[in-house]
Structure formats: structure tokens, C-alpha cells
Short mmCIF file of C-alpha atoms and ligand atoms in Angstrom, two decimals:
data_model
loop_
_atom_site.label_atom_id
_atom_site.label_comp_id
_atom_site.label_asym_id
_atom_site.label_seq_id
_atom_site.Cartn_x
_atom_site.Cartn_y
_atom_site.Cartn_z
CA UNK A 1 12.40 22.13 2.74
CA UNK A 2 15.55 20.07 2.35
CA UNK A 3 16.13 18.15 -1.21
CA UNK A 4 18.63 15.38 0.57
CA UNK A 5 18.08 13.39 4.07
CA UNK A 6 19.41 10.90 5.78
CA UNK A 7 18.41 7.48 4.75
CA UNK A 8 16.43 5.06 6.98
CA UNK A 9 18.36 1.93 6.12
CA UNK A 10 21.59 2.73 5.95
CA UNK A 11 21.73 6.74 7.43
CA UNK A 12 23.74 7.27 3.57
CA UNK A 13 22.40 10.55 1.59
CA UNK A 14 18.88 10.33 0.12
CA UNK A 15 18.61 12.51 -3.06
CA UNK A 16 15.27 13.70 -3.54
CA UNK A 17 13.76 13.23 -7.21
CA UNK A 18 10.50 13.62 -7.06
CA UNK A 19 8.20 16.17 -4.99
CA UNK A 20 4.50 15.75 -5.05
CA UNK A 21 3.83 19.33 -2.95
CA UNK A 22 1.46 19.51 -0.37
CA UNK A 23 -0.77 16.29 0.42
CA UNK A 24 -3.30 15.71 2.93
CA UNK A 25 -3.57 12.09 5.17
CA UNK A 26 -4.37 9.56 2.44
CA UNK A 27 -6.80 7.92 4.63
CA UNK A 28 -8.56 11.15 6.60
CA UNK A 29 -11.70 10.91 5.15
CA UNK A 30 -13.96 14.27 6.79
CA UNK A 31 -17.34 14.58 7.91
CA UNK A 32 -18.92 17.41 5.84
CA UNK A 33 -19.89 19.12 9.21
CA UNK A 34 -15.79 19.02 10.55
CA UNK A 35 -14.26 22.23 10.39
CA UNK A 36 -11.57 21.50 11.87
CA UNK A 37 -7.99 22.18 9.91
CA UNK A 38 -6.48 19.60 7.64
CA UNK A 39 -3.45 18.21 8.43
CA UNK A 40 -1.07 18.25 5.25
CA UNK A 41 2.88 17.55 4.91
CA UNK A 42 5.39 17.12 1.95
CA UNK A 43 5.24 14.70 0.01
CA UNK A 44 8.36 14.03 -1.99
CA UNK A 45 10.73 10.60 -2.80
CA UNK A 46 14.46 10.35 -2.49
CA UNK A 47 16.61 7.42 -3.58
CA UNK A 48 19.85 6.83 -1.18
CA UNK A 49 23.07 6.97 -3.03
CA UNK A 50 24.39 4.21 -0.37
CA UNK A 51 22.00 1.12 -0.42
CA UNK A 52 19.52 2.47 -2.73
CA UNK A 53 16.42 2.42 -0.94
CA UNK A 54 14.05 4.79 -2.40
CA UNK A 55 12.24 6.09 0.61
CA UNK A 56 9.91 9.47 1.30
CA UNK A 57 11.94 12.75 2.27
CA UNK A 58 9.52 13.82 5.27
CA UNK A 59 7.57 10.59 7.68
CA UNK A 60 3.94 11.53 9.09
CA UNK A 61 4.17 10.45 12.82
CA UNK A 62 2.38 7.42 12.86
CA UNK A 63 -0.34 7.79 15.19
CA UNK A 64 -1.68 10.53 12.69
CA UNK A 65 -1.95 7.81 10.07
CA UNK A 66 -3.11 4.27 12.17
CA UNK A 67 -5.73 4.81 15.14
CA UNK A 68 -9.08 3.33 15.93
CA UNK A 69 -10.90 5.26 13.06
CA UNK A 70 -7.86 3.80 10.22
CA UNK A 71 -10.54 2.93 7.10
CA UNK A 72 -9.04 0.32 5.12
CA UNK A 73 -10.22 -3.06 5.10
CA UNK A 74 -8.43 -6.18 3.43
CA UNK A 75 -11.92 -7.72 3.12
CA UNK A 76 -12.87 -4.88 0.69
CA UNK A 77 -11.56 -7.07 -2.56
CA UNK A 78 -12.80 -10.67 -3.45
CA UNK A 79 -9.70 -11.13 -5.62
CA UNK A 80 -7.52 -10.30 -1.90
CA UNK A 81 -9.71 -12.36 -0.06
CA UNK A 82 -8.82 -15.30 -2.37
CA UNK A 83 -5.10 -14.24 -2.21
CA UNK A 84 -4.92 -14.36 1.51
CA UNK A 85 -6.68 -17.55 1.82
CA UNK A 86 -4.18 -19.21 -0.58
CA UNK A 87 -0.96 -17.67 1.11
CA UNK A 88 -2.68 -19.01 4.22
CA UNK A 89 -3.32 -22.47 2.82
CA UNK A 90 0.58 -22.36 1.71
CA UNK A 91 1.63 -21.43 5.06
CA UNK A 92 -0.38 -24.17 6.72
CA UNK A 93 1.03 -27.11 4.26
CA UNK A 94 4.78 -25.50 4.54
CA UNK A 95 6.41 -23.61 7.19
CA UNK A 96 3.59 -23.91 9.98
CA UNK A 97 2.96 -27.71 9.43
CA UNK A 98 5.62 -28.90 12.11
CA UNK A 99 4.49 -29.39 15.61
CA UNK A 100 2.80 -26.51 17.32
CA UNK A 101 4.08 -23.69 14.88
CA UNK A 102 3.99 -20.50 15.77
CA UNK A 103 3.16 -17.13 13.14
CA UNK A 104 2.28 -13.55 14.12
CA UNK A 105 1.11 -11.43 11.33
CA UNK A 106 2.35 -7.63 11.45
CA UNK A 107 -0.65 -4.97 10.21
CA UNK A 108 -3.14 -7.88 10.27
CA UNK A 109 -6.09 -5.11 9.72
CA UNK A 110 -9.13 -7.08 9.86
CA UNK A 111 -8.20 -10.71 9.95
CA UNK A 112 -8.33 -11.70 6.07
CA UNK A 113 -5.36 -13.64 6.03
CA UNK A 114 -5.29 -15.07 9.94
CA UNK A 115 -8.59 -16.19 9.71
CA UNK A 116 -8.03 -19.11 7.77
CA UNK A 117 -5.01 -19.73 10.36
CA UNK A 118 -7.30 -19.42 13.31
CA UNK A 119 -9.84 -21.94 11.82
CA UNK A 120 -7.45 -24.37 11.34
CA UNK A 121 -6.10 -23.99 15.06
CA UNK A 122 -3.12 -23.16 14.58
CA UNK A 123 -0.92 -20.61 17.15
CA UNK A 124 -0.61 -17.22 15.60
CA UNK A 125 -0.87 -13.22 16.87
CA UNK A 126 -2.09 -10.64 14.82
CA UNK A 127 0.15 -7.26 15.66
CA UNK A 128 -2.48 -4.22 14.84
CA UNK A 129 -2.46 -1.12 16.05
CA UNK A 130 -5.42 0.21 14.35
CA UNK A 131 -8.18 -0.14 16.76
CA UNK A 132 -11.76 -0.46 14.77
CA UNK A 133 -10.08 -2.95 11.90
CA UNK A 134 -8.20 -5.20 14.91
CA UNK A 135 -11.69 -5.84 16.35
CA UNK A 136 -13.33 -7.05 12.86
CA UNK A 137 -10.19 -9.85 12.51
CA UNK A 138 -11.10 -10.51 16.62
CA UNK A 139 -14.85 -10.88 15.71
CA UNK A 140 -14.01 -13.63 13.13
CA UNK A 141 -12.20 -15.94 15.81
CA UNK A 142 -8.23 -14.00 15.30
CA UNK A 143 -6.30 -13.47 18.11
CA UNK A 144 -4.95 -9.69 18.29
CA UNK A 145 -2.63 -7.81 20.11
CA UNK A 146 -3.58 -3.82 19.59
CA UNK A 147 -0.19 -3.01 19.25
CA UNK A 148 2.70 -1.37 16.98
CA UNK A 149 4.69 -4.27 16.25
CA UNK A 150 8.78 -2.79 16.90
CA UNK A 151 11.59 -3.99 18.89
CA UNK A 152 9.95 -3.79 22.41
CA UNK A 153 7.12 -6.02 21.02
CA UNK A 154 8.79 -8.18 19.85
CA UNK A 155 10.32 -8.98 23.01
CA UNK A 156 7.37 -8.92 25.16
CA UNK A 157 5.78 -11.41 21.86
CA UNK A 158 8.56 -13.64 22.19
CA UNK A 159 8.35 -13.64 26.33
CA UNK A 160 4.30 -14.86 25.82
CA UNK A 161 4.29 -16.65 23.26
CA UNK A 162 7.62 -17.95 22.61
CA UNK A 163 9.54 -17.53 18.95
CA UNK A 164 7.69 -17.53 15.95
CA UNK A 165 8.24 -20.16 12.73
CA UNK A 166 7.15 -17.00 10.42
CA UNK A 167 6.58 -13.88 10.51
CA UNK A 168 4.51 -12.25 7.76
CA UNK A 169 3.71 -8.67 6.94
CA UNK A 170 1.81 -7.33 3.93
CA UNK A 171 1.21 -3.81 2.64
CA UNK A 172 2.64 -2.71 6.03
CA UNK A 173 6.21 -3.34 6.40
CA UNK A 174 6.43 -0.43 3.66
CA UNK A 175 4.45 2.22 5.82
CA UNK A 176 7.51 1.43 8.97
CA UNK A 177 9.63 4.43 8.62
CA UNK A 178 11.68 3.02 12.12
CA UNK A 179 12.90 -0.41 10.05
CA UNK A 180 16.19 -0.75 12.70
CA UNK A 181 13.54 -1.00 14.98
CA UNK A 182 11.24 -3.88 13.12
CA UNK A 183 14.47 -6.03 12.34
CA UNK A 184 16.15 -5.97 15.55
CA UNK A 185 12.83 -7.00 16.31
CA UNK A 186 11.72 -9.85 13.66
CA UNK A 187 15.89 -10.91 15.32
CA UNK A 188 14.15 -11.06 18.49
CA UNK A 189 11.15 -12.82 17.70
CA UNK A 190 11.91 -15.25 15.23
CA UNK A 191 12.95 -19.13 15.29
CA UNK A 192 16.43 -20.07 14.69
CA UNK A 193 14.97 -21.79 11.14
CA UNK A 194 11.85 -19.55 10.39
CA UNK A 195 11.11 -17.12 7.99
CA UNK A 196 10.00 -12.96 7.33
CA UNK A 197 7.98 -12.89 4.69
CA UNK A 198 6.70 -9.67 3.39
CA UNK A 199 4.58 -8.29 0.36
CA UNK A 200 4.60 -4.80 -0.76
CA UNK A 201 4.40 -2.66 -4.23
CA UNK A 202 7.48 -2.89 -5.83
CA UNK A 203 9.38 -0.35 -7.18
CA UNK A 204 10.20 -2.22 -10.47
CA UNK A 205 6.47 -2.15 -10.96
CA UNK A 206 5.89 1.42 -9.89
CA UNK A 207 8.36 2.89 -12.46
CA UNK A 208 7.30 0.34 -15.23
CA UNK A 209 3.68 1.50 -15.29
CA UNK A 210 4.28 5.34 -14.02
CA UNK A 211 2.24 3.98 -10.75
CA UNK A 212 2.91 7.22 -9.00
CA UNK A 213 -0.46 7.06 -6.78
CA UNK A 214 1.71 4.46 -5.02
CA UNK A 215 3.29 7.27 -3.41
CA UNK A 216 1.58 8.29 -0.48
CA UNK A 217 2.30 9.12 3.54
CA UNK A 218 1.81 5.74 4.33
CA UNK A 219 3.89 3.93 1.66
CA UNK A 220 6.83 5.65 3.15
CA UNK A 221 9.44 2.63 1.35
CA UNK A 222 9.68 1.32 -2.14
CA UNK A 223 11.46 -1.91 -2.32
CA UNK A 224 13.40 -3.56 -4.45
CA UNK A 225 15.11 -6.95 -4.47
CA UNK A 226 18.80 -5.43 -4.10
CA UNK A 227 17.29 -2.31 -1.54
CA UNK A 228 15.81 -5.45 0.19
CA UNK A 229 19.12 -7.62 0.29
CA UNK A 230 21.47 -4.62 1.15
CA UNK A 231 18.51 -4.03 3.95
CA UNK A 232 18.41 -7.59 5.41
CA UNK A 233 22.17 -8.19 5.28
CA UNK A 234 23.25 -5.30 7.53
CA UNK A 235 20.51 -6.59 10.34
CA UNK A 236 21.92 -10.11 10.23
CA UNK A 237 19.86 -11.64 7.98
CA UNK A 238 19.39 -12.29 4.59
CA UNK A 239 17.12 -12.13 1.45
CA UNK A 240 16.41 -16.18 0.46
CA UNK A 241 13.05 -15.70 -2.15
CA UNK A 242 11.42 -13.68 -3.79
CA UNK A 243 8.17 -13.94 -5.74
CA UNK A 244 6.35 -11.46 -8.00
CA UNK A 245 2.54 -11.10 -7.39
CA UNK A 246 0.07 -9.72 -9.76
CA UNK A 247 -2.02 -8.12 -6.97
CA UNK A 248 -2.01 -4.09 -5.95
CA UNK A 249 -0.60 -3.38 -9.23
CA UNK A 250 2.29 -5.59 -8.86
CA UNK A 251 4.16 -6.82 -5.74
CA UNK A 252 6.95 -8.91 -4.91
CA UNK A 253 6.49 -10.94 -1.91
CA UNK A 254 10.48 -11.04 -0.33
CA UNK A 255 11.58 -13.99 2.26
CA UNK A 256 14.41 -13.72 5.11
CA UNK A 257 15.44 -15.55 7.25
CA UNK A 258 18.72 -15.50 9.55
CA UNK A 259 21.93 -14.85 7.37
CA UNK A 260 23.44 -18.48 6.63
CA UNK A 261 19.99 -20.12 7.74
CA UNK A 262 18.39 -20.94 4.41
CA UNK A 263 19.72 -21.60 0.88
CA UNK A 264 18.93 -19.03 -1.44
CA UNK A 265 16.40 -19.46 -4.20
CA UNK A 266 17.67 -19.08 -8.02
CA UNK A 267 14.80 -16.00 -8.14
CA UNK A 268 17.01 -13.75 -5.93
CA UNK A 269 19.84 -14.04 -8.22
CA UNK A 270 17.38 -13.28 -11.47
CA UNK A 271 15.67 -10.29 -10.10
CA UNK A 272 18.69 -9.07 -9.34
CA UNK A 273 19.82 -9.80 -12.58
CA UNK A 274 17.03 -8.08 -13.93
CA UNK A 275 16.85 -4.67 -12.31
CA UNK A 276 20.72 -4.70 -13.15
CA UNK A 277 20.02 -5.09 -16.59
CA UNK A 278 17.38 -2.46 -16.96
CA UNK A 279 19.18 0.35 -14.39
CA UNK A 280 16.54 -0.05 -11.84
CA UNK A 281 18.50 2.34 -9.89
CA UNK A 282 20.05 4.68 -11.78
CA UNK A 283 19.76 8.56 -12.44
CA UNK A 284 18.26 8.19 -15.41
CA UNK A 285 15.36 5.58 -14.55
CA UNK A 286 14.27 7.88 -11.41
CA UNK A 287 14.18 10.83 -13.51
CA UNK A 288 12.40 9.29 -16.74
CA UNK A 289 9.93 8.50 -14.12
CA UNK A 290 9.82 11.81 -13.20
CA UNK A 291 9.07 13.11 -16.81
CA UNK A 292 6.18 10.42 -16.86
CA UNK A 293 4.66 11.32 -13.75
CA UNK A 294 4.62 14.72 -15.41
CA UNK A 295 2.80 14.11 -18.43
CA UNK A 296 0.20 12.31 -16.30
CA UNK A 297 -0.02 15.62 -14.63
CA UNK A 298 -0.94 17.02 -17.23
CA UNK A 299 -3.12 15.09 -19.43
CA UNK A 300 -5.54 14.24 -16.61
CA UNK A 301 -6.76 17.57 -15.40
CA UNK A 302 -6.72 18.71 -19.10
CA UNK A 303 -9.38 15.37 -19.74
CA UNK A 304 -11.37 16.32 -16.58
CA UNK A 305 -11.50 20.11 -17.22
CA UNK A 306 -12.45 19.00 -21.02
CA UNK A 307 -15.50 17.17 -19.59
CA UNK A 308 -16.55 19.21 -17.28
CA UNK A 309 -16.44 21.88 -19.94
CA UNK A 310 -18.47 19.60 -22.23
CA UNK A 311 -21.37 18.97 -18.82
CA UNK A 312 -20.30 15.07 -18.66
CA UNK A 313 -20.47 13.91 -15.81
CA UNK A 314 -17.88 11.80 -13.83
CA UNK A 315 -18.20 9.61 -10.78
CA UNK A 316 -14.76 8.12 -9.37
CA UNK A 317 -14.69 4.28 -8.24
CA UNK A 318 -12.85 3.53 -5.40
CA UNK A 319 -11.45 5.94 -2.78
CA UNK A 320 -8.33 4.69 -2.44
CA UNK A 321 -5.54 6.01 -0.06
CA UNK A 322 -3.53 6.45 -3.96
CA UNK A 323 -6.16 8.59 -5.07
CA UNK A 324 -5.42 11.60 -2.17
CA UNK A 325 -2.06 11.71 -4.09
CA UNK A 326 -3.99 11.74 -7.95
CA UNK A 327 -6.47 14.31 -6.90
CA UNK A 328 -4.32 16.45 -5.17
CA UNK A 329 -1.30 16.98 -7.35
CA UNK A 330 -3.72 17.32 -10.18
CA UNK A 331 -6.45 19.60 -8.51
CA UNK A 332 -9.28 17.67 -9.08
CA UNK A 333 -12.01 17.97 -6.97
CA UNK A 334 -15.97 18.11 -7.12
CA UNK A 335 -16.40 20.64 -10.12
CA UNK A 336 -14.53 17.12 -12.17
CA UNK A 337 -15.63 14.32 -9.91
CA UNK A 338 -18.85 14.66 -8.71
CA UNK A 339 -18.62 11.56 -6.20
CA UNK A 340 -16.40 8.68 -5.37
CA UNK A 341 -18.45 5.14 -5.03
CA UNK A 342 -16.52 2.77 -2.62
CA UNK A 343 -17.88 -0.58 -0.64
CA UNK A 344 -16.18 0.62 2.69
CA UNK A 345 -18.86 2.04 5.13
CA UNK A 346 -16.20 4.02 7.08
CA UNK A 347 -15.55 5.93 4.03
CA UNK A 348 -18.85 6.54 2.77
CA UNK A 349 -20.63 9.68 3.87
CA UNK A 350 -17.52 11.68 4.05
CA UNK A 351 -15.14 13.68 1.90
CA UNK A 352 -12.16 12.46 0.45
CA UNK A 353 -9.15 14.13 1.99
CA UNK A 354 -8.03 17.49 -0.04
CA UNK A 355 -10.31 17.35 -2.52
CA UNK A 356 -13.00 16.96 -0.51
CA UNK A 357 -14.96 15.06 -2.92
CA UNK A 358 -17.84 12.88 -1.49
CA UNK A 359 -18.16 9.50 -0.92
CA UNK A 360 -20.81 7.75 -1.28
CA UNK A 361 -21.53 3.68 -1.71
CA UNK A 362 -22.13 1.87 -4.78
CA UNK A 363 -25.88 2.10 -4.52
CA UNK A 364 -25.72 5.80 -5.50
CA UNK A 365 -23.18 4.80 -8.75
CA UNK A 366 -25.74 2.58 -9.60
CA UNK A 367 -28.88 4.31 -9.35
CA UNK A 368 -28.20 6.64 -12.00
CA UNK A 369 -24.58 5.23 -14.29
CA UNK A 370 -22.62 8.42 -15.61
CA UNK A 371 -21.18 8.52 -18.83
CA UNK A 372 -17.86 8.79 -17.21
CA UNK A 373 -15.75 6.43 -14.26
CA UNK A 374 -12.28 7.37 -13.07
CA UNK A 375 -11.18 4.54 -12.28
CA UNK A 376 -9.09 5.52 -8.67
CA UNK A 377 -8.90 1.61 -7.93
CA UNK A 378 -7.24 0.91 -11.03
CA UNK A 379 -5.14 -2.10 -9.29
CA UNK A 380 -8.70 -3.97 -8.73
CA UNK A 381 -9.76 -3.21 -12.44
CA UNK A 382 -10.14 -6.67 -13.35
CA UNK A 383 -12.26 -7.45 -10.57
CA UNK A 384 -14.37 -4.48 -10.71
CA UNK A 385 -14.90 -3.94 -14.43
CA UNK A 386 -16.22 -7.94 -14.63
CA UNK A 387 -19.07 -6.55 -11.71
CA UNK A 388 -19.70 -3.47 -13.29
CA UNK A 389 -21.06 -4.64 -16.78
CA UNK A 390 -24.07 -2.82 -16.46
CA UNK A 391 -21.79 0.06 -16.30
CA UNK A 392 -20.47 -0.31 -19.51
CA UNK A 393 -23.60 -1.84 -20.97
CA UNK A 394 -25.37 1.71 -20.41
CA UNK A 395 -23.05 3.18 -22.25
CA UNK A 396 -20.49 4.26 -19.46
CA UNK A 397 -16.32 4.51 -20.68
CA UNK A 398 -13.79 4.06 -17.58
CA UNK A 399 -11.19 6.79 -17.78
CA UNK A 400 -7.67 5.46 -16.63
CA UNK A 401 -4.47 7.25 -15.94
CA UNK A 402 -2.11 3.93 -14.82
CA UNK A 403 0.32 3.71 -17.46
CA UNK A 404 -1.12 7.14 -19.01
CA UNK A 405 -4.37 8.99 -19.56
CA UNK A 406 -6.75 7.02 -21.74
CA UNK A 407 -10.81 6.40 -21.81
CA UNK A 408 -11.60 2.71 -22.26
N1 LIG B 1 -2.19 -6.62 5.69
C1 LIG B 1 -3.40 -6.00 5.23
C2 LIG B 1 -3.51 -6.06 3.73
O1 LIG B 1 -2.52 -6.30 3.05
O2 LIG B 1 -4.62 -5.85 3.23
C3 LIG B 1 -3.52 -4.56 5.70
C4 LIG B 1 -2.60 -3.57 5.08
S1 LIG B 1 -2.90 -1.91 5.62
C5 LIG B 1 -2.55 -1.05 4.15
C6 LIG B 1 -1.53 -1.56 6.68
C7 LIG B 1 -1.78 -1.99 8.10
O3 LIG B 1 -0.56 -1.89 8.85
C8 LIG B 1 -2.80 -1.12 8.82
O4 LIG B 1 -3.86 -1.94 9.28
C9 LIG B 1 -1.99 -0.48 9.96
O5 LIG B 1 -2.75 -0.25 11.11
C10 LIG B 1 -0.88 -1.49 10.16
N2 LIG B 1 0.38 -1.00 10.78
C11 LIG B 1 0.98 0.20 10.64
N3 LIG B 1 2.11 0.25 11.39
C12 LIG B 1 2.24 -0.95 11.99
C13 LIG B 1 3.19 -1.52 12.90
N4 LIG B 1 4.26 -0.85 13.33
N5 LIG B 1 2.98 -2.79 13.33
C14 LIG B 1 1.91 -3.50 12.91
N6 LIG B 1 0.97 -3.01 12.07
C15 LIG B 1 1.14 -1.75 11.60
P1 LIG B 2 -6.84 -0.37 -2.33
O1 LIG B 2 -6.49 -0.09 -3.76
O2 LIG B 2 -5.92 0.32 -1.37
O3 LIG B 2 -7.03 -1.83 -2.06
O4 LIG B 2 -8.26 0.32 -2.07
C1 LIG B 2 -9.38 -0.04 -2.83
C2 LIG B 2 -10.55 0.85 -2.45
O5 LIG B 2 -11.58 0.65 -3.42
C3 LIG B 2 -11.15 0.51 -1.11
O6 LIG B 2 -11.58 1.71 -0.47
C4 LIG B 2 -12.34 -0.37 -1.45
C5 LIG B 2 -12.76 0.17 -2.80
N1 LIG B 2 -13.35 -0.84 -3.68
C6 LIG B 2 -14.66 -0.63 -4.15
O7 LIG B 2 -15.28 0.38 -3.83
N2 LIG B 2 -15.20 -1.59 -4.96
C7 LIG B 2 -14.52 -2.71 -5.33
O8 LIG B 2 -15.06 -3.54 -6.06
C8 LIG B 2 -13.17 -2.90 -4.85
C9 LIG B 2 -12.39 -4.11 -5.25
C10 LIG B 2 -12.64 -1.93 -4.04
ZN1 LIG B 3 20.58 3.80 2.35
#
């Protein structure tokens, strides 16, 4: 156990401030009949004194973490569908509306965003190395390379296909511990005028609502617009937009292109601005976030252990990958949360990693409504409170813990 590293952007000193302990594979969800022994690492975040990326202190080789059994599915949310179809729509009317553009999407999973690219016949490669999800966005007409996108890629992309107008990556250029490697190749790959756009959680976000469950082995970054710039401009290029998105919790959705390519967009200079203003970076920030993480620590097993104590029952909605890091730092597990309902069938039917609670499908949430939901998808809340008003309308409270512990 080492509390500084060497940091993946800029190989300056990354300070840990933050260790979660022991954590299992966010996404291994077990059969029941597997005896086989878990695989678990340390989690824990650092922030580099240099270009202040905050970044985890130890990576989980990636082959552990994105195979042909990798659960997650973009299609799981209507409100991401929607998203994806309108970035898609944007693309097509913008940057891909010259002649014969050119996009390849990196971590296109199962095809939610391409699809509407592929319908409307334009050229574009999806880059995913995750075997079962690749073969859902094949299925609905979206052409896929099974692949880890990285600087050999690239290269073989750009001998195929030629160079691409955009490149776009979201929720995935976060889980890339080997970024020299993805630049030089987005360098490689793209167009003398086209764009990187990418979407992840953002760090402003993270500490504003004590989002800690964002913290996980596959979020391995957390960006922010001036980790982002000091990122781009030593590989040549350079930060021209960025836009905040409601979605996951809150996002910010950054644009590069080459350095000197683009003008930059007034936002840049205003986010800036605004993590400036409110220390973003600083000691203290990281370790008041720290202290809030901590009390959230606290107050949820105490709520759990008080229910259980009292016989209520409570379910948990949505097995996220964010809730392996809830459950176990907390130490909640079946004797709190009986089951976890979630709409993806590889998920259901197994236990959630660490805790080894069960998952089960919505059908079984439904068929007989708990007093009590912990809400583990707390980003879709919106979404899944409006189709779970029978829920409520039997009586049933959703516990939360995203800014702190409360029962709604
Ligand atoms: N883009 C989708 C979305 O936002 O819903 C999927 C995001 S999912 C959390 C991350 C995806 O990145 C996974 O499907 C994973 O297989 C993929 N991935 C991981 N490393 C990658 C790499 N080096 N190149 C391309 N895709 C990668
Ligand atoms: P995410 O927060 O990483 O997008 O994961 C959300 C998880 O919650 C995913 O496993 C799908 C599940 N889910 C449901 O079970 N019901 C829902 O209505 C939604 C939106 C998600
Ligand atoms: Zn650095």
C-alpha cells in the first residue's frame, strides 16, 4: 500500500485522499452456484499535485473489467436512449453533414448512440471490446470492430477506413487508465479539422453532491475542465467546448480538437473560471469531501441496521456498478437489502459483487412493494420514480444517500 503514485497524465506525484478499502469488480455479478474466489483490489483516489488530475491509486487490468460477459447496457434508460438519439441528431446536422463524414465511437456498448448514425447511412465504427454488448449494437444494423480502441487501433482504423471527422467517447474515456496511449491515438486517427468529443461524470459534480459511488474500478479518471485542458495541451491538442449535462448525475461533455485548429468557446474560459473560484482543486475541497463521504458512511448502515432491527423490509433498485462501492464500504448486504430489482437480464439471477445480494428483475419488486427502496440508481431517479408510482402509492418511501442519507 503506497499513499502517492505516479500520475497517468503527466507522471507528477498523485497524493492519495481518499481510500475506499477493499472492493470487489463493480460489474462481476456471481452465479449463486460459483465458488470460485472473488477478485478484490484497492480502491482509493489521489489528486496529482502537477496537472491535477484526480485519478485512482491502483488500475484493475482491463480484461478483468470488459470481456464478452461485461453487463451494462446503454439501452437500460429511456431518458439515455433519448440523450443519445439527440447527440446523434446533432452530430448528423453539424460535424458529420459534409460529404462522406467519417465518426467512430470509442466504448459504443450496445449501439444506442450509433444506431441512429447507421440508419441514416452515414460512415462510422463502433470500437468495443466487450464481446456480448458489441453484438446487440451489430444486431441493430452498427458496424463494430471488437476491439480496445489505443494507439495501434487507431492506426490500423485510420489505414481502413481513412481519418475520422469526430471521434466520440462516453462513460468510457474515464475507465482508460493508458490515456498517452488513446491521444497519440485520437492524433492518429483524426481529421486535420475534426473533433474528440467526450462525456463523463465530472468531478465538480461528484464533490458538489458527495457522489462518491462514482468511484469505482472502472471510473479510474475524474475530469475536470482545467485536468482536461492541461491533459489535451501536452498531446497536441486542445480543449475548444465544453457543455454540462444533467445525465449520470451530472457530466460535462469536453471537445478537442488539434491545438490551433478550432476557436475556443466562451464556456471553457467560464468553467474554468468557476472551479477557480470555488477551489475545485485544492486541499481543502478534496478533504471536505472526504469528511462527507464519511458521514455518509455512517448514517447509512446506521438507517439500514435501524430497519432491519425494526423487521422492514428493503429492496434496492438498480444494481449499478456505483452500488459495489455503497454496499461495500458500508457493509450492507442481504440481512439490510433483501434484493436488488434491475431491467438488465445479465444481471438478474445473480449476486451483486461483495455483498452478494441477489438480483432479481422488476417483476419480483412488483409482486409484493416493500415499505422500503434504496434507491442504488439514484442518477435515473427522475425517470424511475415517475414509473414506479404504484410504489409510492402503496405506501413505499425511497431511501437516498446522494447528497446525504434521507427517506423520501
Ligand atoms: N458509451 C456507453 C454509454 O455511455 O452508455 C457505454 C459506456 S460503458 C460504461 C463503457 C464501455 O467502454 C464498455 O462498453 C467497455 O467495454 C468500453 N471500453 C472500455 N475500454 C475501452 C477501450 N479501450 N476502447 C473502447 N471501448 C472501451
Ligand atoms: P447506471 O447508473 O450505471 O446507468 O446503471 C443503472 C442500472 O439500473 C442498470 O443496471 C439498469 C438499472 N435500471 C433499472 O433497473 N430500472 C430503471 O428504470 C433504470 C433507468 C435503470
Ligand atoms: Zn498529473
Amino acid at each position: 500500500m503506497s499513499d502517492s503514485t505516479a500520475c497517468r497524465i503527466c507522471g507528477g506525484e498523485v497524493r492519495e485522499f481518499l481510500d475506499f478499502g477493499r472492493q470487489p469488480l463493480s460489474d462481476a455479478f456471481r452465479a449463486p452456484d460459483d465458488t470460485s474466489e472473488e477478485f478484490f483490489y484497492r480502491l482509493a483516489m489521489g489528486a496529482c499535485g502537477g496537472c491535477t488530475m484526480v485519478q485512482l491509486m491502483e488500475e484493475v487490468p482491463r480484461d478483468r473489467m470488459f470481456h464478452e460477459d461485461y453487463p451494462y447496457i446503454s439501452r437500460g434508460s429511456s431518458v439515455m436512449r433519448a440523450h443519445f438519439t439527440a447527440l446523434a441528431e446533432r452530430f448528423l446536422g453539424g460535424e458529420l453533414s459534409g460529404s462522406d463524414p467519417f465518426i467512430v465511437e470509442l466504448g459504443c456498448n450496445d449501439g444506442t448512440m450509433l444506431r441512429t448514425i447507421a440508419a441514416a447511412g452515414r460512415r462510422h465504427l463502433g470500437v468495443e471490446p466487450s464481446g456480448g454488448v458489441a453484438d446487440l449494437a451489430a444486431a441493430d444494423g452498427v458496424r463494430v470492430r471488437k476491439d480496445f480502441f489505443e494507439a495501434s487501433t487507431a492506426a490500423s482504423i485510420l489505414a481502413e477506413d481513412g481519418p475520422a471527422d469526430v471521434i466520440y467517447a462516453a462513460n468510457t474515456l474515464c475507465h482508460i487508465p493508458y490515456m498517452d496511449s488513446i491521444l497519440e491515438g485520437v492524433r492518429t486517427l483524426l481529421a486535420p479539422g475534426g473533433v474528440f468529443v467526450f462525456e463523463d461524470p465530472y468531478f465538480g459534480d461528484i464533490v458538489e453532491r458527495t457522489s462518491f459511488d462514482q468511484v469505482y474500478d472502472e471510473h479510474f479518471f475524474f475530469f475536470t475542465a482545467r485536468s482536461v485542458r492541461e491533459m489535451a495541451s501536452r498531446n497536441g491538442l486542445e480543449l475548444v467546448d465544453v457543455e454540462r449535462l444533467p445525465v449520470h448525475g451530472g457530466e460535462v461533455r469536453y471537445t478537442l480538437a488539434r491545438a490551433g485548429a478550432r476557436p475556443v468557446a466562451a464556456s471553457v474560459a467560464a468553467l474554468l473560471a468557476e472551479e477557480e473560484a470555488r477551489g475545485l482543486s485544492s486541499a481543502a475541497t478534496l478533504e471536505g469531501f472526504a469528511k462527507a463521504v464519511d458521514r455518509v458512511r455512517t448514517d447509512l448502515p446506521a438507517l439500514l441496521e435501524q430497519l432491519r432491527e425494526q423487521g422492514a423490509r428493503v429492496v434496492g433498485y438498480g444494481a449499478t456498478a456505483k452500488s459495489a462501492t455503497v454496499t461495500n464500504l458500508c457493509g450492507i448486504g442481504p440481512e439490510h437489502v433483501e434484493f436488488i430489482s434491475d431491467t438488465t437480464p445479465a444481471k438478474q439471477g445473480r449476486l451483486a459483487p461483495g455483498s452478494h445480494i441477489p438480483v432479481r428483475g422488476p417483476e419480483a419488486f412488483a409482486a409484493d412493494y416493500p415499505p422500503y427502496a434504496l434507491l442504488f440508481a439514484w442518477n435515473h431517479a427522475e425517470e424511475i420514480m415517475a414509473k414506479e408510482q404504484a410504489f409510492r402509492d402503496a405506501g413505499g418511501k425511497w431511501i437516498l444517500y446522494v447528497p446525504e442519507v434521507r427517506v423520501v
